[in-house]
Amino acid sequence: MSLPQHLAIIMDGNGRWAQQRQLPRIAGHQQGVKVVRTVVQECARRGIAYLTLYAFSSENWQRPMTEVDALMGLLDYYLDVELPLLQQQGIRLQVIGDLDRLPSSLAQRVRQQVASTATNPGMVLTLALSYGARDELVRAVRRLLTDARRKDISAEALDETLLASYLDTAAMPDPDLLIRTSGEMRISNFLLWQLAYTELYFCSCYWPDFDVAALDRALADFSRRSRRFGQAGDFEPTSRLGES
Ligand code: FPP
């Protein structure tokens, strides 16, 4: 079975999962953290090289303060409790997003954890924190313009490789597969540049219900996809013009 080298996940539906059970939304996020643990371990065990999780979007700052605080607390807890497990499994932690918006003590802790796993040889686990793809592009172009002025980079020198090298994901391959849970079928400002040729997989279960069987179904579905990256496939001539 062909595995994605890079799997990205939009973990959605925590709130609805909690609501269904007449629990506070934070209970859904707490259950969601348990699923994160399982999925991280299972992906590493299966030999997936990169796993990227959308943990907190730049738009999530607009949620009620109590929920934002609870999510920051959960992140703090996750970093605390999971680090030994990540170390044990040789997993390398990375972060994308605007870390400067996080509470400074948490941002510092995140940077420390990233540094402490930097030489681990195993799966790269990337948490998207205070992340929005449009914001990432704006930050990238800002840095590029500063460098262009300083290093005299001409407009003609700008190509996809140069722009991609300014993104938060510069050191990573693009995702091969994106999973979104909860039945919503949209990208929600996640990795807009990087998802250009990614296979999309939507499943209806809420993130707290996502389990090993659901992960396996998504991986099996991916292994049956035929990826063409916009080029012609070598199959029957019935495919419609412009289809890719
Ligand atoms: C979407 O559910 C989920 C989030 C906004 C946060 C995801 C966070 C976690 C799974 C826990 C923290 C993660 C780590 C890595 C420590 P939602 O609240 O939008 O659900 P809803 O659409 O049903 O309201």
GROMACS .gro file of C-alpha atoms and ligand atoms in nm:
model
  268
    1MET     CA    1   0.000   0.000   0.000
    2SER     CA    2   0.144   0.340  -0.093
    3LEU     CA    3   0.157   0.569   0.209
    4PRO     CA    4   0.150   0.947   0.201
    5GLN     CA    5   0.494   1.085   0.281
    6HIS     CA    6   0.322   1.388   0.433
    7LEU     CA    7  -0.021   1.367   0.594
    8ALA     CA    8  -0.199   1.686   0.703
    9ILE     CA    9  -0.513   1.686   0.918
   10ILE     CA   10  -0.783   1.943   0.994
   11MET     CA   11  -0.910   1.814   1.328
   12ASP     CA   12  -1.268   1.939   1.326
   13GLY     CA   13  -1.583   1.868   1.525
   14ASN     CA   14  -1.465   1.884   1.886
   15GLY     CA   15  -1.736   2.134   1.978
   16ARG     CA   16  -2.019   1.937   1.813
   17TRP     CA   17  -1.896   1.613   1.972
   18ALA     CA   18  -1.924   1.779   2.314
   19GLN     CA   19  -2.258   1.944   2.234
   20GLN     CA   20  -2.407   1.606   2.135
   21ARG     CA   21  -2.321   1.485   2.483
   22GLN     CA   22  -2.437   1.803   2.659
   23LEU     CA   23  -2.079   1.864   2.767
   24PRO     CA   24  -1.885   2.193   2.756
   25ARG     CA   25  -1.692   2.247   2.430
   26ILE     CA   26  -1.363   2.208   2.613
   27ALA     CA   27  -1.454   1.845   2.685
   28GLY     CA   28  -1.445   1.788   2.309
   29HIS     CA   29  -1.100   1.946   2.287
   30GLN     CA   30  -0.980   1.732   2.579
   31GLN     CA   31  -1.100   1.419   2.404
   32GLY     CA   32  -0.939   1.556   2.087
   33VAL     CA   33  -0.599   1.562   2.256
   34LYS     CA   34  -0.629   1.191   2.333
   35VAL     CA   35  -0.696   1.126   1.965
   36VAL     CA   36  -0.393   1.339   1.873
   37ARG     CA   37  -0.180   1.107   2.087
   38THR     CA   38  -0.314   0.795   1.914
   39VAL     CA   39  -0.284   0.939   1.563
   40VAL     CA   40   0.072   1.064   1.620
   41GLN     CA   41   0.182   0.723   1.746
   42GLU     CA   42   0.004   0.532   1.470
   43CYS     CA   43   0.140   0.755   1.193
   44ALA     CA   44   0.494   0.720   1.329
   45ARG     CA   45   0.450   0.343   1.356
   46ARG     CA   46   0.329   0.321   0.996
   47GLY     CA   47   0.634   0.510   0.868
   48ILE     CA   48   0.466   0.837   0.766
   49ALA     CA   49   0.751   1.087   0.746
   50TYR     CA   50   0.558   1.412   0.808
   51LEU     CA   51   0.236   1.468   1.003
   52THR     CA   52   0.094   1.820   1.021
   53LEU     CA   53  -0.197   1.900   1.254
   54TYR     CA   54  -0.411   2.216   1.241
   55ALA     CA   55  -0.429   2.275   1.616
   56PHE     CA   56  -0.518   2.646   1.637
   57SER     CA   57  -0.598   2.877   1.349
   58SER     CA   58  -0.537   3.251   1.328
   59GLU     CA   59  -0.919   3.285   1.324
   60ASN     CA   60  -0.955   3.079   1.645
   61TRP     CA   61  -0.836   3.386   1.841
   62GLN     CA   62  -1.187   3.524   1.787
   63ARG     CA   63  -1.346   3.248   1.998
   64PRO     CA   64  -1.463   3.332   2.352
   65MET     CA   65  -1.169   3.400   2.580
   66THR     CA   66  -1.255   3.105   2.803
   67GLU     CA   67  -1.224   2.865   2.506
   68VAL     CA   68  -0.901   3.026   2.383
   69ASP     CA   69  -0.753   3.001   2.734
   70ALA     CA   70  -0.862   2.639   2.762
   71LEU     CA   71  -0.705   2.553   2.426
   72MET     CA   72  -0.378   2.724   2.528
   73GLY     CA   73  -0.388   2.525   2.853
   74LEU     CA   74  -0.439   2.202   2.661
   75LEU     CA   75  -0.150   2.283   2.434
   76ASP     CA   76   0.069   2.349   2.736
   77TYR     CA   77  -0.045   2.018   2.886
   78TYR     CA   78   0.018   1.836   2.559
   79LEU     CA   79   0.373   1.969   2.533
   80ASP     CA   80   0.440   1.875   2.892
   81VAL     CA   81   0.296   1.524   2.889
   82GLU     CA   82   0.380   1.418   2.534
   83LEU     CA   83   0.741   1.533   2.512
   84PRO     CA   84   0.888   1.220   2.674
   85LEU     CA   85   0.680   1.006   2.435
   86LEU     CA   86   0.792   1.207   2.134
   87GLN     CA   87   1.154   1.170   2.248
   88GLN     CA   88   1.109   0.796   2.301
   89GLN     CA   89   0.979   0.755   1.948
   90GLY     CA   90   1.240   0.985   1.796
   91ILE     CA   91   0.972   1.224   1.673
   92ARG     CA   92   1.080   1.575   1.575
   93LEU     CA   93   0.843   1.854   1.676
   94GLN     CA   94   0.800   2.159   1.455
   95VAL     CA   95   0.562   2.451   1.455
   96ILE     CA   96   0.415   2.668   1.181
   97GLY     CA   97   0.217   2.986   1.234
   98ASP     CA   98   0.261   3.317   1.409
   99LEU     CA   99   0.407   3.206   1.743
  100ASP     CA  100   0.445   3.569   1.851
  101ARG     CA  101   0.069   3.583   1.912
  102LEU     CA  102   0.083   3.304   2.172
  103PRO     CA  103   0.124   3.393   2.540
  104SER     CA  104   0.499   3.453   2.568
  105SER     CA  105   0.562   3.180   2.827
  106LEU     CA  106   0.386   2.925   2.605
  107ALA     CA  107   0.570   3.044   2.293
  108GLN     CA  108   0.899   3.007   2.478
  109ARG     CA  109   0.805   2.658   2.591
  110VAL     CA  110   0.710   2.562   2.236
  111ARG     CA  111   1.045   2.690   2.105
  112GLN     CA  112   1.227   2.492   2.376
  113GLN     CA  113   1.043   2.169   2.289
  114VAL     CA  114   1.110   2.222   1.920
  115ALA     CA  115   1.481   2.271   1.994
  116SER     CA  116   1.495   1.968   2.224
  117THR     CA  117   1.367   1.735   1.951
  118ALA     CA  118   1.553   1.900   1.661
  119THR     CA  119   1.795   1.615   1.601
  120ASN     CA  120   1.542   1.331   1.639
  121PRO     CA  121   1.557   1.107   1.334
  122GLY     CA  122   1.192   0.999   1.317
  123MET     CA  123   0.862   1.144   1.195
  124VAL     CA  124   0.834   1.522   1.179
  125LEU     CA  125   0.525   1.629   1.374
  126THR     CA  126   0.425   1.983   1.283
  127LEU     CA  127   0.167   2.169   1.488
  128ALA     CA  128  -0.002   2.459   1.311
  129LEU     CA  129  -0.048   2.711   1.592
  130SER     CA  130  -0.198   3.055   1.542
  131TYR     CA  131  -0.171   2.955   1.177
  132GLY     CA  132  -0.354   3.094   0.876
  133ALA     CA  133  -0.233   3.035   0.522
  134ARG     CA  134  -0.304   3.390   0.407
  135ASP     CA  135  -0.118   3.524   0.708
  136GLU     CA  136   0.170   3.286   0.630
  137LEU     CA  137   0.184   3.421   0.272
  138VAL     CA  138   0.178   3.783   0.391
  139ARG     CA  139   0.458   3.715   0.641
  140ALA     CA  140   0.657   3.535   0.371
  141VAL     CA  141   0.620   3.815   0.116
  142ARG     CA  142   0.709   4.072   0.381
  143ARG     CA  143   1.038   3.892   0.455
  144LEU     CA  144   1.103   3.841   0.087
  145LEU     CA  145   1.058   4.213   0.014
  146THR     CA  146   1.296   4.303   0.295
  147ASP     CA  147   1.556   4.059   0.158
  148ALA     CA  148   1.495   4.179  -0.198
  149ARG     CA  149   1.584   4.531  -0.094
  150ARG     CA  150   1.883   4.423   0.113
  151LYS     CA  151   2.024   4.160  -0.123
  152ASP     CA  152   1.914   4.323  -0.446
  153ILE     CA  153   1.691   4.037  -0.564
  154SER     CA  154   1.524   4.130  -0.894
  155ALA     CA  155   1.154   4.071  -0.971
  156GLU     CA  156   1.262   3.826  -1.244
  157ALA     CA  157   1.447   3.614  -0.988
  158LEU     CA  158   1.120   3.541  -0.808
  159ASP     CA  159   0.991   3.193  -0.885
  160GLU     CA  160   0.789   2.927  -0.701
  161THR     CA  161   1.096   2.777  -0.536
  162LEU     CA  162   1.210   3.114  -0.400
  163LEU     CA  163   0.865   3.205  -0.267
  164ALA     CA  164   0.819   2.859  -0.111
  165SER     CA  165   1.152   2.901   0.068
  166TYR     CA  166   0.999   3.193   0.265
  167LEU     CA  167   0.695   2.996   0.383
  168ASP     CA  168   0.677   2.844   0.731
  169THR     CA  169   0.688   2.503   0.561
  170ALA     CA  170   1.010   2.574   0.368
  171ALA     CA  171   1.183   2.261   0.492
  172MET     CA  172   0.892   2.024   0.426
  173PRO     CA  173   0.749   1.849   0.122
  174ASP     CA  174   0.391   1.943   0.031
  175PRO     CA  175   0.122   1.723   0.187
  176ASP     CA  176   0.022   1.418  -0.018
  177LEU     CA  177  -0.302   1.367   0.172
  178LEU     CA  178  -0.527   1.604   0.368
  179ILE     CA  179  -0.787   1.458   0.603
  180ARG     CA  180  -1.067   1.674   0.741
  181THR     CA  181  -1.306   1.531   0.996
  182SER     CA  182  -1.662   1.636   1.089
  183GLY     CA  183  -1.816   1.637   0.741
  184GLU     CA  184  -1.718   1.995   0.652
  185MET     CA  185  -1.573   2.012   0.302
  186ARG     CA  186  -1.350   2.314   0.298
  187ILE     CA  187  -0.985   2.405   0.352
  188SER     CA  188  -1.039   2.685   0.607
  189ASN     CA  189  -0.722   2.883   0.536
  190PHE     CA  190  -0.493   2.582   0.588
  191LEU     CA  191  -0.177   2.539   0.376
  192LEU     CA  192  -0.333   2.707   0.069
  193TRP     CA  193  -0.008   2.712  -0.130
  194GLN     CA  194   0.108   2.367  -0.022
  195LEU     CA  195  -0.222   2.186  -0.094
  196ALA     CA  196  -0.212   2.261  -0.469
  197TYR     CA  197  -0.189   1.891  -0.566
  198THR     CA  198  -0.281   1.726  -0.237
  199GLU     CA  199  -0.541   1.448  -0.233
  200LEU     CA  200  -0.838   1.553  -0.016
  201TYR     CA  201  -1.026   1.312   0.209
  202PHE     CA  202  -1.332   1.416   0.408
  203CYS     CA  203  -1.489   1.194   0.670
  204SER     CA  204  -1.804   1.258   0.865
  205CYS     CA  205  -1.691   1.153   1.212
  206TYR     CA  206  -1.603   1.422   1.463
  207TRP     CA  207  -1.234   1.443   1.557
  208PRO     CA  208  -1.283   1.298   1.909
  209ASP     CA  209  -1.430   0.986   1.741
  210PHE     CA  210  -1.151   0.952   1.486
  211ASP     CA  211  -0.965   0.630   1.557
  212VAL     CA  212  -0.715   0.384   1.410
  213ALA     CA  213  -0.982   0.226   1.187
  214ALA     CA  214  -1.076   0.569   1.049
  215LEU     CA  215  -0.710   0.649   0.985
  216ASP     CA  216  -0.667   0.318   0.804
  217ARG     CA  217  -0.973   0.386   0.587
  218ALA     CA  218  -0.827   0.722   0.483
  219LEU     CA  219  -0.486   0.569   0.408
  220ALA     CA  220  -0.643   0.284   0.210
  221ASP     CA  221  -0.847   0.537   0.008
  222PHE     CA  222  -0.530   0.738  -0.062
  223SER     CA  223  -0.345   0.430  -0.184
  224ARG     CA  224  -0.616   0.381  -0.450
  225ARG     CA  225  -0.590   0.737  -0.585
  226SER     CA  226  -0.417   0.801  -0.913
  227ARG     CA  227  -0.214   1.121  -0.885
  228ARG     CA  228  -0.144   1.315  -1.202
  229PHE     CA  229  -0.021   1.653  -1.080
  230GLY     CA  230  -0.203   1.823  -1.367
  231GLN     CA  231  -0.043   1.606  -1.632
  232ALA     CA  232  -0.209   1.363  -1.873
  233GLY     CA  233  -0.275   1.016  -1.737
  234ASP     CA  234  -0.200   0.707  -1.945
  235PHE     CA  235  -0.559   0.590  -1.962
  236GLU     CA  236  -0.859   0.586  -2.196
  237PRO     CA  237  -0.924   0.898  -2.408
  238THR     CA  238  -1.268   0.960  -2.250
  239SER     CA  239  -1.146   1.203  -1.984
  240ARG     CA  240  -1.292   1.548  -2.029
  241LEU     CA  241  -1.086   1.842  -2.146
  242GLY     CA  242  -0.938   2.048  -1.869
  243GLU     CA  243  -0.989   1.776  -1.606
  244SER     CA  244  -0.689   1.724  -1.384
  245FPP     C1  245  -1.195   2.217   1.577
  245FPP     O1  246  -1.309   2.181   1.648
  245FPP     C2  247  -1.077   2.201   1.657
  245FPP     C3  248  -1.001   2.303   1.705
  245FPP     C4  249  -1.033   2.445   1.684
  245FPP     C5  250  -0.885   2.279   1.785
  245FPP     C6  251  -0.819   2.147   1.767
  245FPP     C7  252  -0.752   2.118   1.894
  245FPP     C8  253  -0.734   1.996   1.948
  245FPP     C9  254  -0.768   1.869   1.884
  245FPP    C10  255  -0.676   1.986   2.083
  245FPP    C11  256  -0.545   2.055   2.100
  245FPP    C12  257  -0.442   2.001   2.009
  245FPP    C13  258  -0.314   1.974   2.045
  245FPP    C14  259  -0.220   1.931   1.942
  245FPP    C15  260  -0.269   1.987   2.181
  245FPP     P1  261  -1.422   2.289   1.670
  245FPP     O2  262  -1.408   2.343   1.806
  245FPP     O3  263  -1.419   2.391   1.561
  245FPP     O4  264  -1.548   2.200   1.656
  245FPP     P2  265  -1.692   2.243   1.602
  245FPP     O5  266  -1.673   2.281   1.457
  245FPP     O6  267  -1.774   2.120   1.618
  245FPP     O7  268  -1.739   2.358   1.686
   0.00000   0.00000   0.00000
